[in-house]
CSV table of C-alpha atoms in Angstrom, one decimal:
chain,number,residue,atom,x,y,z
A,1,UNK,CA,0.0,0.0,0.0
A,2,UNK,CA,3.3,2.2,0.5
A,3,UNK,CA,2.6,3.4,-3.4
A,4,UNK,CA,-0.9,5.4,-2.4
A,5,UNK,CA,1.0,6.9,0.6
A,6,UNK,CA,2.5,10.7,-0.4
A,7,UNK,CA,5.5,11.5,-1.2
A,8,UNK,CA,7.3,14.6,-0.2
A,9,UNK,CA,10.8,15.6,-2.2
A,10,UNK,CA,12.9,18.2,-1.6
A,11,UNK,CA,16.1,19.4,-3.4
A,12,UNK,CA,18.4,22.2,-3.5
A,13,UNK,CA,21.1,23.9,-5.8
A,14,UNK,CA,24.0,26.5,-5.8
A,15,UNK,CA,26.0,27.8,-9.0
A,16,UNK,CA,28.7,30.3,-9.2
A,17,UNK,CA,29.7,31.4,-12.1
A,18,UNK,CA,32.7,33.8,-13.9
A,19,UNK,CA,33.3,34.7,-17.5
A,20,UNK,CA,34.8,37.6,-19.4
A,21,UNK,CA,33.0,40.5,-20.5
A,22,UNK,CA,32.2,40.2,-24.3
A,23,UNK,CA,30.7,44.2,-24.7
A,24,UNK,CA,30.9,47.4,-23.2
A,25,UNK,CA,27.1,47.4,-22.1
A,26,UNK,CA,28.1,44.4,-19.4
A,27,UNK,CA,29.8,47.2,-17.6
A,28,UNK,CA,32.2,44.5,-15.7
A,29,UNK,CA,35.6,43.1,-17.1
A,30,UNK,CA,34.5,39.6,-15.2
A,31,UNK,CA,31.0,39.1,-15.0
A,32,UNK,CA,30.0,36.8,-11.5
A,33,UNK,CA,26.5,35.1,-12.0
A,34,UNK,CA,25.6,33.3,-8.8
A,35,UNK,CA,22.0,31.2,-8.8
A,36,UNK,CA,20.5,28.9,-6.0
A,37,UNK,CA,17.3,27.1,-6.4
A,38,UNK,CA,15.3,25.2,-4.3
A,39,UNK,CA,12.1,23.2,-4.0
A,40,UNK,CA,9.7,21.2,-2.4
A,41,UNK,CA,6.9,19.1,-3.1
A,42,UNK,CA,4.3,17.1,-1.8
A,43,UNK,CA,3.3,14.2,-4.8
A,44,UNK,CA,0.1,11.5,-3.7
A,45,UNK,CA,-1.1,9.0,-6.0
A,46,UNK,CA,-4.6,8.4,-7.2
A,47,UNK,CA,-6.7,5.2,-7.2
A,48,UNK,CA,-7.9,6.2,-10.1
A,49,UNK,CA,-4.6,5.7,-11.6
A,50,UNK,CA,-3.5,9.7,-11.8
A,51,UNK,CA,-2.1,11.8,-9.2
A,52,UNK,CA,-2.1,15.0,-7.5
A,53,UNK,CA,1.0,17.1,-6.8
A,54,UNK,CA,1.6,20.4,-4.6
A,55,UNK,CA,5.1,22.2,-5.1
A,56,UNK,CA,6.6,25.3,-3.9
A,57,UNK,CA,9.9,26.6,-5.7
A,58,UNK,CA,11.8,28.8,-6.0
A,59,UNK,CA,15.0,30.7,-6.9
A,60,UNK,CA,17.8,33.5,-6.2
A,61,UNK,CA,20.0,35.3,-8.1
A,62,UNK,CA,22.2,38.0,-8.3
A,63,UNK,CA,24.8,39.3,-10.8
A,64,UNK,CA,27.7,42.2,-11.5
A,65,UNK,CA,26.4,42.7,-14.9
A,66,UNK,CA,25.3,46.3,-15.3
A,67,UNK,CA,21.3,47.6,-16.6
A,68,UNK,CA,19.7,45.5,-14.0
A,69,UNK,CA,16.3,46.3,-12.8
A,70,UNK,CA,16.3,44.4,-9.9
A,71,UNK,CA,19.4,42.9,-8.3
A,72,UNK,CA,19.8,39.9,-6.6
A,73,UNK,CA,16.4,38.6,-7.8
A,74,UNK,CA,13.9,36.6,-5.7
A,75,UNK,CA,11.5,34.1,-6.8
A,76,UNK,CA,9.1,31.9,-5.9
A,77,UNK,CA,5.8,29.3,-7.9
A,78,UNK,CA,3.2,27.9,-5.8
A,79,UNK,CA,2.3,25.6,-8.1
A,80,UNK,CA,-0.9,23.0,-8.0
A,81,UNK,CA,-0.9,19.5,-10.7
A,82,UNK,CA,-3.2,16.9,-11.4
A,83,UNK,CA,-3.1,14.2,-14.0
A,84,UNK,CA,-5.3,11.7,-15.2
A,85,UNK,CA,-5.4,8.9,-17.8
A,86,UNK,CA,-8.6,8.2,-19.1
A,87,UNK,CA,-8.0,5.1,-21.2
A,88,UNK,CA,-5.3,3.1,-21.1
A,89,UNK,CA,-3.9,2.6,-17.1
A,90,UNK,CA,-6.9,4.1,-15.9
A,91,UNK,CA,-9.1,2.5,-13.2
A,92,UNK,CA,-8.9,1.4,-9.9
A,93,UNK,CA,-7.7,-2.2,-11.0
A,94,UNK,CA,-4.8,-1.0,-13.2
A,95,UNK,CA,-4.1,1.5,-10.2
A,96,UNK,CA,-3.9,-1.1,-7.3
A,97,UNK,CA,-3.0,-4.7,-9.1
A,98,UNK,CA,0.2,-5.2,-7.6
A,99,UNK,CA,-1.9,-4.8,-3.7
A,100,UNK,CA,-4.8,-6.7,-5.5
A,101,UNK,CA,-2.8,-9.5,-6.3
A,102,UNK,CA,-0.2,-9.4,-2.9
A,103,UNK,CA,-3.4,-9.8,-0.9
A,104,UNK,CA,-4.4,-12.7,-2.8
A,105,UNK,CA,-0.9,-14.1,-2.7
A,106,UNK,CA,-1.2,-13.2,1.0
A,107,UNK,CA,-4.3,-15.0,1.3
A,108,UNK,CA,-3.3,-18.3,-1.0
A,109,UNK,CA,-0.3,-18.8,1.6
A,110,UNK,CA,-2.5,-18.9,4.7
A,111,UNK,CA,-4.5,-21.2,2.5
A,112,UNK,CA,-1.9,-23.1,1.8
A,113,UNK,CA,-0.6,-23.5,5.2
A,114,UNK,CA,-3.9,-24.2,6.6
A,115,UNK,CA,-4.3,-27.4,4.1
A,116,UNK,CA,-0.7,-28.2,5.5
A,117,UNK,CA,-2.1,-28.0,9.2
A,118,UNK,CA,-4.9,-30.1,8.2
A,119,UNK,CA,-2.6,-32.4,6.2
A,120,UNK,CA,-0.6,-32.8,9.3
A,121,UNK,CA,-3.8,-33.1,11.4
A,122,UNK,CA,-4.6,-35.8,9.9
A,123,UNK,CA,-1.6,-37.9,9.9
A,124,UNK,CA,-1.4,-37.3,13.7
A,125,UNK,CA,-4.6,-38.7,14.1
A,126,UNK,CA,-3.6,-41.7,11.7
A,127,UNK,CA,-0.3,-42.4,14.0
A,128,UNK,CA,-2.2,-42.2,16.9
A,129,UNK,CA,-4.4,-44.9,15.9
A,130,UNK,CA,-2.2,-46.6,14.6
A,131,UNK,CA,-0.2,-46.5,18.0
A,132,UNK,CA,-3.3,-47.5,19.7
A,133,UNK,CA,-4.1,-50.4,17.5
A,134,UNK,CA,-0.6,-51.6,17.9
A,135,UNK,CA,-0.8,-51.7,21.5
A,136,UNK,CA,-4.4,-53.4,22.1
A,137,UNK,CA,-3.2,-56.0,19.6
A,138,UNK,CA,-0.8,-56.7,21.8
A,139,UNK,CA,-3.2,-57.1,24.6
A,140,UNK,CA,-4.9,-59.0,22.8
A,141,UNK,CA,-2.3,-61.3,21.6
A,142,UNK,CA,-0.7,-61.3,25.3
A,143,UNK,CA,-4.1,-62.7,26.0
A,144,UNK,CA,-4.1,-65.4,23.4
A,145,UNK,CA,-0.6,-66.8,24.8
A,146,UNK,CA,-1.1,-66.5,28.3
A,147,UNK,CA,-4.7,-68.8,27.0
A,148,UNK,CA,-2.0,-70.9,25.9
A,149,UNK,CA,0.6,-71.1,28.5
A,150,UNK,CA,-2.5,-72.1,30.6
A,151,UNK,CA,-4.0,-75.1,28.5
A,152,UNK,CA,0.1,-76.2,28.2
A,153,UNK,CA,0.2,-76.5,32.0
A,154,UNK,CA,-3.4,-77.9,32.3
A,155,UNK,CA,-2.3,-80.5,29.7
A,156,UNK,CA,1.5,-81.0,31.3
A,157,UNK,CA,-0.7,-82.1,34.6
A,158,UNK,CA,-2.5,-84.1,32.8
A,159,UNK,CA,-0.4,-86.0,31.3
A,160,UNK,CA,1.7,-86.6,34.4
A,161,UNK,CA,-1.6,-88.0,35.8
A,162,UNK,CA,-1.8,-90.3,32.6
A,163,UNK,CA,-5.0,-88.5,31.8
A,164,UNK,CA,-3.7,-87.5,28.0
A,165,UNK,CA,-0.8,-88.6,25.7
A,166,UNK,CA,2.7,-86.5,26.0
A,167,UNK,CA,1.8,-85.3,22.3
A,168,UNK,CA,-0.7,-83.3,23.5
A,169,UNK,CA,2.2,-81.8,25.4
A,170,UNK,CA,3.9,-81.0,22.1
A,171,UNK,CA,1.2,-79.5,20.3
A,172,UNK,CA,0.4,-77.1,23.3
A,173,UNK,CA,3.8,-76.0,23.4
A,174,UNK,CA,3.9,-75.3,19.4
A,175,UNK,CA,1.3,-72.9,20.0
A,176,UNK,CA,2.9,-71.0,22.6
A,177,UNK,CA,6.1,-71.0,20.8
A,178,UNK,CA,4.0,-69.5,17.9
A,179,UNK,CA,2.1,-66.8,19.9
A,180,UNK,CA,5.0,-65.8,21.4
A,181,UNK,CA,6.5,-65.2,17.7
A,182,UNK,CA,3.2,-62.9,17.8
A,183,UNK,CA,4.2,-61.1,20.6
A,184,UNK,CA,7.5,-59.8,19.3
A,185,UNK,CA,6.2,-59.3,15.9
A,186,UNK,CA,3.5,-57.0,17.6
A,187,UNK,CA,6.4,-55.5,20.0
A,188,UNK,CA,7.7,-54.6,16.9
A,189,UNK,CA,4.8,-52.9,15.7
A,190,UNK,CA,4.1,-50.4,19.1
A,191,UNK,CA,7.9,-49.1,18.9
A,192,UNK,CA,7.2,-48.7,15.1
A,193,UNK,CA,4.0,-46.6,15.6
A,194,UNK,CA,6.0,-45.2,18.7
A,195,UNK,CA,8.7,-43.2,16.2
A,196,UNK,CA,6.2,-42.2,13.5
A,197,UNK,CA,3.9,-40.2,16.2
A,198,UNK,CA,6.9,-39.4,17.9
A,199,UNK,CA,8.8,-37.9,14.5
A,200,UNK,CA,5.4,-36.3,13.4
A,201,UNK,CA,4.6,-34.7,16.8
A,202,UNK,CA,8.5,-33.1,16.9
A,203,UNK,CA,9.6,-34.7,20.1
A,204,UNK,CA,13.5,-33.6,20.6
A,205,UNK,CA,15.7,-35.7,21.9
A,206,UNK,CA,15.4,-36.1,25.2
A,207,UNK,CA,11.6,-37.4,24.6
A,208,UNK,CA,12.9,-39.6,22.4
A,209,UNK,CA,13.5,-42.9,24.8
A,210,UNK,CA,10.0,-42.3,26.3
A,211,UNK,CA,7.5,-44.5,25.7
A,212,UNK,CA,4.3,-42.7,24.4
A,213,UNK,CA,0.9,-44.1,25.9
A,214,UNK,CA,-2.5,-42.5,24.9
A,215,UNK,CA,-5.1,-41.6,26.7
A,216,UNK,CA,-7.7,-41.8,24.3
A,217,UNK,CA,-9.5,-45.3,23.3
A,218,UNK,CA,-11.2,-46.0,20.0
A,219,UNK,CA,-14.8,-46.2,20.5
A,220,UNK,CA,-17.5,-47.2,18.4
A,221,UNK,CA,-20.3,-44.5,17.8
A,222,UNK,CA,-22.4,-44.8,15.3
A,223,UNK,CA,-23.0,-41.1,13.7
A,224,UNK,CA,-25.1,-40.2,10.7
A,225,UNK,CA,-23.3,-39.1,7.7
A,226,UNK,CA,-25.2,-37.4,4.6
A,227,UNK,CA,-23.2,-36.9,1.5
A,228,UNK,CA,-24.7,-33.3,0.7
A,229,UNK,CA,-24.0,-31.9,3.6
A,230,UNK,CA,-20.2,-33.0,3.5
A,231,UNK,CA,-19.9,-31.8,-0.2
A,232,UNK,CA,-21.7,-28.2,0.9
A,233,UNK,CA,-19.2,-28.3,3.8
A,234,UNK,CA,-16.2,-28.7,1.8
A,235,UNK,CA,-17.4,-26.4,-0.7
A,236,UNK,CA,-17.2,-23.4,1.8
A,237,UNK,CA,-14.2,-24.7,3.8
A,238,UNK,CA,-11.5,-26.4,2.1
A,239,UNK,CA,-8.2,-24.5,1.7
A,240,UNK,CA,-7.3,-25.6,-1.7
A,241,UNK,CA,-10.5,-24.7,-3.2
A,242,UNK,CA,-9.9,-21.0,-1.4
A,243,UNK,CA,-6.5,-21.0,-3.3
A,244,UNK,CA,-7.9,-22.0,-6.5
A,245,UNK,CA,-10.7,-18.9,-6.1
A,246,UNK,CA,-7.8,-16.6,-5.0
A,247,UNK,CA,-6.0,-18.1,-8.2
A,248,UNK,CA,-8.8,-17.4,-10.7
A,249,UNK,CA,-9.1,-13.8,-9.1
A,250,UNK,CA,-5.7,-12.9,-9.7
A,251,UNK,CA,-6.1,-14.7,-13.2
A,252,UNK,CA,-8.9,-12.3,-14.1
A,253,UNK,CA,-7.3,-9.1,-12.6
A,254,UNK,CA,-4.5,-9.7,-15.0
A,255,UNK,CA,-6.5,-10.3,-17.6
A,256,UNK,CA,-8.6,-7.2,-16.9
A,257,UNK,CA,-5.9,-5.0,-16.9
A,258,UNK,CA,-3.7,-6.5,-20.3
A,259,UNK,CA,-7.1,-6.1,-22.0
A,260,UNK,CA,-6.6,-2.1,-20.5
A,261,UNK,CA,-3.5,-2.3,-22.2
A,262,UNK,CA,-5.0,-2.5,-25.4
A,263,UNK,CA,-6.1,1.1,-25.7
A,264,UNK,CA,-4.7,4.1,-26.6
A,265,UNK,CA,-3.3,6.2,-23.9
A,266,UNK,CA,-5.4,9.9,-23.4
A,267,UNK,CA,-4.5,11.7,-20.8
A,268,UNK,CA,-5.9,14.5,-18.8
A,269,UNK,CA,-3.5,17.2,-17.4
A,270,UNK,CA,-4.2,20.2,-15.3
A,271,UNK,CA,-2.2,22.9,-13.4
A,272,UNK,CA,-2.5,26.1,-11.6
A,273,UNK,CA,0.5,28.1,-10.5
A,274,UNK,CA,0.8,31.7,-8.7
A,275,UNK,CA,4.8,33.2,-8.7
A,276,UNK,CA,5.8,36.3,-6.9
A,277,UNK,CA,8.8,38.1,-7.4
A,278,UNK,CA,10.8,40.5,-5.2
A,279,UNK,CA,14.3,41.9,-4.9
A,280,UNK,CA,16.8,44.8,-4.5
A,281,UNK,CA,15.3,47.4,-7.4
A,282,UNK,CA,18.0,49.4,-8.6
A,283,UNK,CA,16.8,53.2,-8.9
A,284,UNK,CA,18.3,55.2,-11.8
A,285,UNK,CA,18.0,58.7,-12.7
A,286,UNK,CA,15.0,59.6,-14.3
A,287,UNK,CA,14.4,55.8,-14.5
A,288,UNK,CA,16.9,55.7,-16.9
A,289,UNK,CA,19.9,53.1,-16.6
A,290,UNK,CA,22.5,55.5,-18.9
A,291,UNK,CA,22.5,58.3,-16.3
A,292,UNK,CA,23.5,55.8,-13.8
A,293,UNK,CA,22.3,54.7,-10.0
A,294,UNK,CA,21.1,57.2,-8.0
A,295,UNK,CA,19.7,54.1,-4.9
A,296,UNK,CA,18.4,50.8,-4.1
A,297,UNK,CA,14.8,50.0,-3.2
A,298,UNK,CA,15.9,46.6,-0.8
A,299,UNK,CA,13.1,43.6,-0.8
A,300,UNK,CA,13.2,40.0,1.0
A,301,UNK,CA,13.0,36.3,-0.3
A,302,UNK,CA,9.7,36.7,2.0
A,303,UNK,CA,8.0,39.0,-0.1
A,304,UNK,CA,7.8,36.8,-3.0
A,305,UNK,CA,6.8,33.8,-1.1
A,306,UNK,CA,3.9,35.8,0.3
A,307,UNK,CA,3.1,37.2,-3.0
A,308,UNK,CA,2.7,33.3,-4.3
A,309,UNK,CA,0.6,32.4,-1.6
A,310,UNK,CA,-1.6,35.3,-1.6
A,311,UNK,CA,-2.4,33.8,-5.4
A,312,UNK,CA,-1.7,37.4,-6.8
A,313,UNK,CA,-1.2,36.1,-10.1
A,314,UNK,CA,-3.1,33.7,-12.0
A,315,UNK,CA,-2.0,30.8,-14.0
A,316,UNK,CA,-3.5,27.6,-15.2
A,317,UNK,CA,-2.8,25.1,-17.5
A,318,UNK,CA,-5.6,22.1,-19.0
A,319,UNK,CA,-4.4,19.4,-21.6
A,320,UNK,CA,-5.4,16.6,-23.7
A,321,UNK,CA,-2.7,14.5,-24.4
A,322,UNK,CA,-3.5,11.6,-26.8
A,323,UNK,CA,-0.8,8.5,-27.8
A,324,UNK,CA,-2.2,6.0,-30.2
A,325,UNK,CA,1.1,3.3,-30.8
A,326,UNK,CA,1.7,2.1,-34.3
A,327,UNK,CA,2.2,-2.0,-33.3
A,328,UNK,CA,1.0,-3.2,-30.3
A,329,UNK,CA,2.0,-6.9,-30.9
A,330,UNK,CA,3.2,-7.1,-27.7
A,331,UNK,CA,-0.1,-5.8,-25.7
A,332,UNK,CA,-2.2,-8.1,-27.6
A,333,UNK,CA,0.1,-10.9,-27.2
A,334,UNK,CA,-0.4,-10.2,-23.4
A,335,UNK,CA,-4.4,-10.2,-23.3
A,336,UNK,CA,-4.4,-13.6,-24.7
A,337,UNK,CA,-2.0,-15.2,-22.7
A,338,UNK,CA,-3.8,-13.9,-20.2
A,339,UNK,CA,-7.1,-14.8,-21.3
A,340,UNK,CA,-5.7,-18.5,-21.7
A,341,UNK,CA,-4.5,-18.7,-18.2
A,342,UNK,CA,-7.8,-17.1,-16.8
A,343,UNK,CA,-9.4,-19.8,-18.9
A,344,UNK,CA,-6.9,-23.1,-17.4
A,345,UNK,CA,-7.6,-21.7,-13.7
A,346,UNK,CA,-12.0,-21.9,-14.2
A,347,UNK,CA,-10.5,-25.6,-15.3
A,348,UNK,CA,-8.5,-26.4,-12.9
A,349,UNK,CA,-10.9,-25.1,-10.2
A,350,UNK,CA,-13.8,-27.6,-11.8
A,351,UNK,CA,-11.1,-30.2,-11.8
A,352,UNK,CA,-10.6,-29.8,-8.4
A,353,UNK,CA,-13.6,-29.7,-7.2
A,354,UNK,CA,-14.5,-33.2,-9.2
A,355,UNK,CA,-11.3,-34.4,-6.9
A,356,UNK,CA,-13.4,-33.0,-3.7
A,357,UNK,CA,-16.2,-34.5,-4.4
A,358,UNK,CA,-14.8,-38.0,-5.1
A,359,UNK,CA,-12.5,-37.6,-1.7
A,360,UNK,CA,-16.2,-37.0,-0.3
A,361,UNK,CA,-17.6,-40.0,-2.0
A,362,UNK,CA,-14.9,-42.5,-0.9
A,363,UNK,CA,-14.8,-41.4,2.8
A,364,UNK,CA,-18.9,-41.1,3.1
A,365,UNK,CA,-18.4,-45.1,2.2
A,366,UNK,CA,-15.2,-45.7,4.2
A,367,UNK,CA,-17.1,-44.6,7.2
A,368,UNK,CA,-20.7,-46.7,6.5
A,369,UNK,CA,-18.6,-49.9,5.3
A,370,UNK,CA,-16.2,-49.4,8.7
A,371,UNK,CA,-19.5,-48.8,10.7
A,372,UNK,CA,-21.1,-52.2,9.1
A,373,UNK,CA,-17.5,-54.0,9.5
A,374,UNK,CA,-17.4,-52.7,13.0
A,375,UNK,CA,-20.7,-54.2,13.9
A,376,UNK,CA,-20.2,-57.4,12.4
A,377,UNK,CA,-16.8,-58.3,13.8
A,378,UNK,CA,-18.2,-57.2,17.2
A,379,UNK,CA,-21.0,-59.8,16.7
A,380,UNK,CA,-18.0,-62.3,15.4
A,381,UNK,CA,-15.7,-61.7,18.5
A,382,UNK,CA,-18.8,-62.3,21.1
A,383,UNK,CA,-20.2,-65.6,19.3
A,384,UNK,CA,-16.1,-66.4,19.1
A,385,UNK,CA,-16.2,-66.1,22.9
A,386,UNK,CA,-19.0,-68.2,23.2
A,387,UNK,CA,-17.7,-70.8,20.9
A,388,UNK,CA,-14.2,-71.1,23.1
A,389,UNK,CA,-16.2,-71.4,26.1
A,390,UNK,CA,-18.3,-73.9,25.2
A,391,UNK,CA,-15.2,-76.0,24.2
A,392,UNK,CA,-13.4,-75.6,27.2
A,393,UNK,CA,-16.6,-76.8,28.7
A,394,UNK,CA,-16.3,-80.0,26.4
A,395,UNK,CA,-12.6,-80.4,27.0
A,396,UNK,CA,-12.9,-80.7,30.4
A,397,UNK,CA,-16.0,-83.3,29.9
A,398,UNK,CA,-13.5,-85.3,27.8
A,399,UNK,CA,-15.7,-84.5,24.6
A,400,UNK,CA,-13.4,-82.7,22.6
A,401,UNK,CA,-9.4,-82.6,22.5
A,402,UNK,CA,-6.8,-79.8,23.0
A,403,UNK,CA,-6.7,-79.0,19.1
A,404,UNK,CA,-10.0,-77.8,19.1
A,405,UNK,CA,-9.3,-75.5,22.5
A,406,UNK,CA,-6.2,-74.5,20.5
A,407,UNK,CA,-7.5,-73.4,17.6
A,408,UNK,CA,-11.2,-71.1,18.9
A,409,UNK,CA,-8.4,-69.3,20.8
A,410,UNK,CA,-6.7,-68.3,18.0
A,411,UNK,CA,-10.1,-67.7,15.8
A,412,UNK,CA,-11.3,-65.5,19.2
A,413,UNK,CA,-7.8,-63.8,19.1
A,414,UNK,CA,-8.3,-63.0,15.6
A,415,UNK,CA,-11.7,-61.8,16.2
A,416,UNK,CA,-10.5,-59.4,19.0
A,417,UNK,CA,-8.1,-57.9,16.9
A,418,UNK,CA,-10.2,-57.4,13.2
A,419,UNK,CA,-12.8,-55.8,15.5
A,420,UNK,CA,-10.4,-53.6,17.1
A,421,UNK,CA,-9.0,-52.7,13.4
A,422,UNK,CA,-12.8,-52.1,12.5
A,423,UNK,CA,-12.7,-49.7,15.2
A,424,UNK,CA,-9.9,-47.9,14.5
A,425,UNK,CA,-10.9,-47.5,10.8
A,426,UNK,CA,-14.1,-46.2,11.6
A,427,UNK,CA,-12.5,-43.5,13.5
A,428,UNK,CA,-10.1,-42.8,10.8
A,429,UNK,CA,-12.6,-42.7,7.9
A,430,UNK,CA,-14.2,-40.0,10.4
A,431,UNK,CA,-11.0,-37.9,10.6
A,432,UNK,CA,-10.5,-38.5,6.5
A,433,UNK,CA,-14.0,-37.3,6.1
A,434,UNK,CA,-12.8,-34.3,8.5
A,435,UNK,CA,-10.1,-33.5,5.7
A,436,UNK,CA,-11.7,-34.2,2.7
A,437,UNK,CA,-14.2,-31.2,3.9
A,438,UNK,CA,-11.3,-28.6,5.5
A,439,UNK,CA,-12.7,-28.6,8.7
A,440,UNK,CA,-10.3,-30.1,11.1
A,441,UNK,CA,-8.7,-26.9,12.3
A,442,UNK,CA,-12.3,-25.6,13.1
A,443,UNK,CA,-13.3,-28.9,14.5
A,444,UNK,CA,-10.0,-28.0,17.3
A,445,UNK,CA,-10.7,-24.6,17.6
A,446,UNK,CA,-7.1,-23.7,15.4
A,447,UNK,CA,-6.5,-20.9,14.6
A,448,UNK,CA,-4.0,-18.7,12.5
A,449,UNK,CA,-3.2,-15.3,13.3
């Protein structure tokens, strides 16, 4: 905005010079001009795309060479400007593009770094869950061998009672062997998740060795999503479809103002000046210079600066100047590529908001297929539970044998841990549905300032 602000200029100058007499009427064998000028001025631009301009100058100067009327010689303009174009670089968009389109960079980069935040957002969230599924997987497969390590001692006492065969023995232990593989494979997993929450939340150091445990659990609430109100959502909120508005706005300013570009340049021009003049008047005899100086009338600089300022005198100046150029190759090569990128941005906002609306589409489903898997594993797990029960019931009847036992706990480990994945899905496909319609920062209460 600095060019709308006025400017104020001021300069000054001194001259001295000497040269020889060329003629008698000089009167001096050397003849000493000395001349100072000054000047300020006070210039502030338009929106209209001319400008205003209020200067006071001035000048002194005095001389050896003889005839003078008035000797040293003060002066001084008050002088009023204004200038307009009319056609070409006239209009409050030609005038103001470069703070039109600043502000719309301006606004593109919070844009931009809100989609970032959001961006970010979400893969927090994703490690998170992540980090949580890892570690109830591993409660649930700590479960599933500590199940084991139990049937392996019921069947070790057993077996030194001579109720069941040593090979029953054998195959128990194979299964804790093999759960225990589970364990450190899902071990693993937590310290995994551990470092990509722990790189994406910028722990230093010193946090590095911690272990990380969260607070939150993944529930299971079933919420009503509707597909029109998401897409209106995202419509009004999502960054990149801001930065593609701001885009086409700038697109179409520059457009606006090549197409300026193409006419011929009239311009308006006014001024108004007042001058005043004082100095010493020389007095000659019978006001005539031949019979020489009888006296000197003294003035002051400050006389003719009050004379200007009291508008004495009168001046004014109004013009038309008009500049039609010969080839303007270059002006109309400018409105069309400007037109052409105004024209790709209206595209590439369409396009992008055909991505948006299939990035609605896909999580709208994500979350009512993890909602339907949810519900259905959960139903899976309890019959699961049931299922191992009523086998441990038959085993210790005699009506079934350890392979059986064996084999529900794995199905009921499995079960335990697709429903917790369910679970965590559904969540996610919440927090994806959260970024596909910009309104995760909002959603926290984040805000950029």
């Amino acid at each position: 905005k600095e060019l709308f602000m006025p400017r104020f200029e001021v300069s000054y100058g001194d001259e001295r010079t000497e040269t020889p007499s060329s003629w008698w009427l000089q009167q001096a064998d050397v003849l000493i001009n000395k001349f100072a000028n000054y000047s300020a001025s006070i210039v502030q631009q338009i929106p209209a795309g001319g400008n205003f301009s209020l200067s006071l100058s001035g000048y002194r100067s005095e001389t050896n060479q003889g005839f003078q009327t008035i000797n040293p010689v003060y002066f001084n303009s008050l002088r009023l400007g204004f200038t307009q174009p009319l056609l070409r670089d006239f209009g409050f968009k030609v005038s103001k593009k470069e703070i039109l389109i600043a502000r719309n960079n301006l606004d593109m980069s919070l844009n931009q770094l809100q989609s970032v935040l959001i961006d970010t957002i979400y893969l927090v969230q994703e490690a998170y869950w992540n980090l949580v599924f890892s570690i109830e997987n591993y409660k649930v497969k700590s479960q599933s061998l500590q199940l084991a390590r139990d049937l392996l001692a019921k069947n070790r006492k057993e077996v030194e009672f001579g109720k069941l065969a040593p090979i029953e023995i054998l195959n128990a232990e194979a299964e804790v062997a093999s759960r225990e593989a589970d364990i450190l494979q899902a071990e693993v997993q937590i310290k995994r998740s551990e470092d990509l929450l722990r790189n994406l939340i910028n722990l230093g150091e010193e946090e590095s060795q911690k272990r990380i445990i969260p607070v939150d659990k993944p529930e299971f609430i079933e919420r009503e999503v509707s597909m029109d109100d998401a897409l209106k959502l995202a419509m009004e909120k999502r960054p990149d479809l801001k930065m593609k508005m701001k885009d086409i706005e700038t697109r179409e300013l520059n457009l606006s103002v090549a197409k300026n570009q193409l006419l011929p340049g009239l311009n308006l021009s006014f001024s108004y000046w007042s001058p005043g003049i004082s100095g010493d008047r020389v007095i000659y005899l019978d006001g005539n210079p031949f019979l020489g100086k009888i006296g000197v009338e003294k003035g002051s600089p400050g006389d003719s600066l009050r004379d200007s300022l009291k508008l004495i005198y009168n001046n004014w100046n109004v013009g038309l100047t008009l500049s039609i150029p010969l080839s303007n190759f270059l002006s109309k090569a400018d409105y069309v590529r400007a037109k052409i990128e105004a024209e790709k941005s209206r595209l590439e906002l369409k396009d992008s908001e055909k991505q948006i609306f299939l990035e609605i589409k896909n999580a709208v489903r994500e979350i009512e297929s993890n909602a339907k898997r949810a519900q259905a594993y959960r139903v899976a797990r309890e019959l699961a539970e049931k299922r191992l029960e009523a086998e441990e019931k038959k085993l210790n009847v005699g009506l079934t044998t350890n392979y059986f036992v064996l084999q529900y706990q794995e199905e009921l480990a499995n079960a335990r841990s697709m429903e917790l994945k369910s679970v965590v899905d559904y969540n996610l496909a919440w927090a994806k549905l959260d970024r596909a319609t910009g309104i995760s920062l909002e959603k926290r209460n984040l805000k950029i300032y």
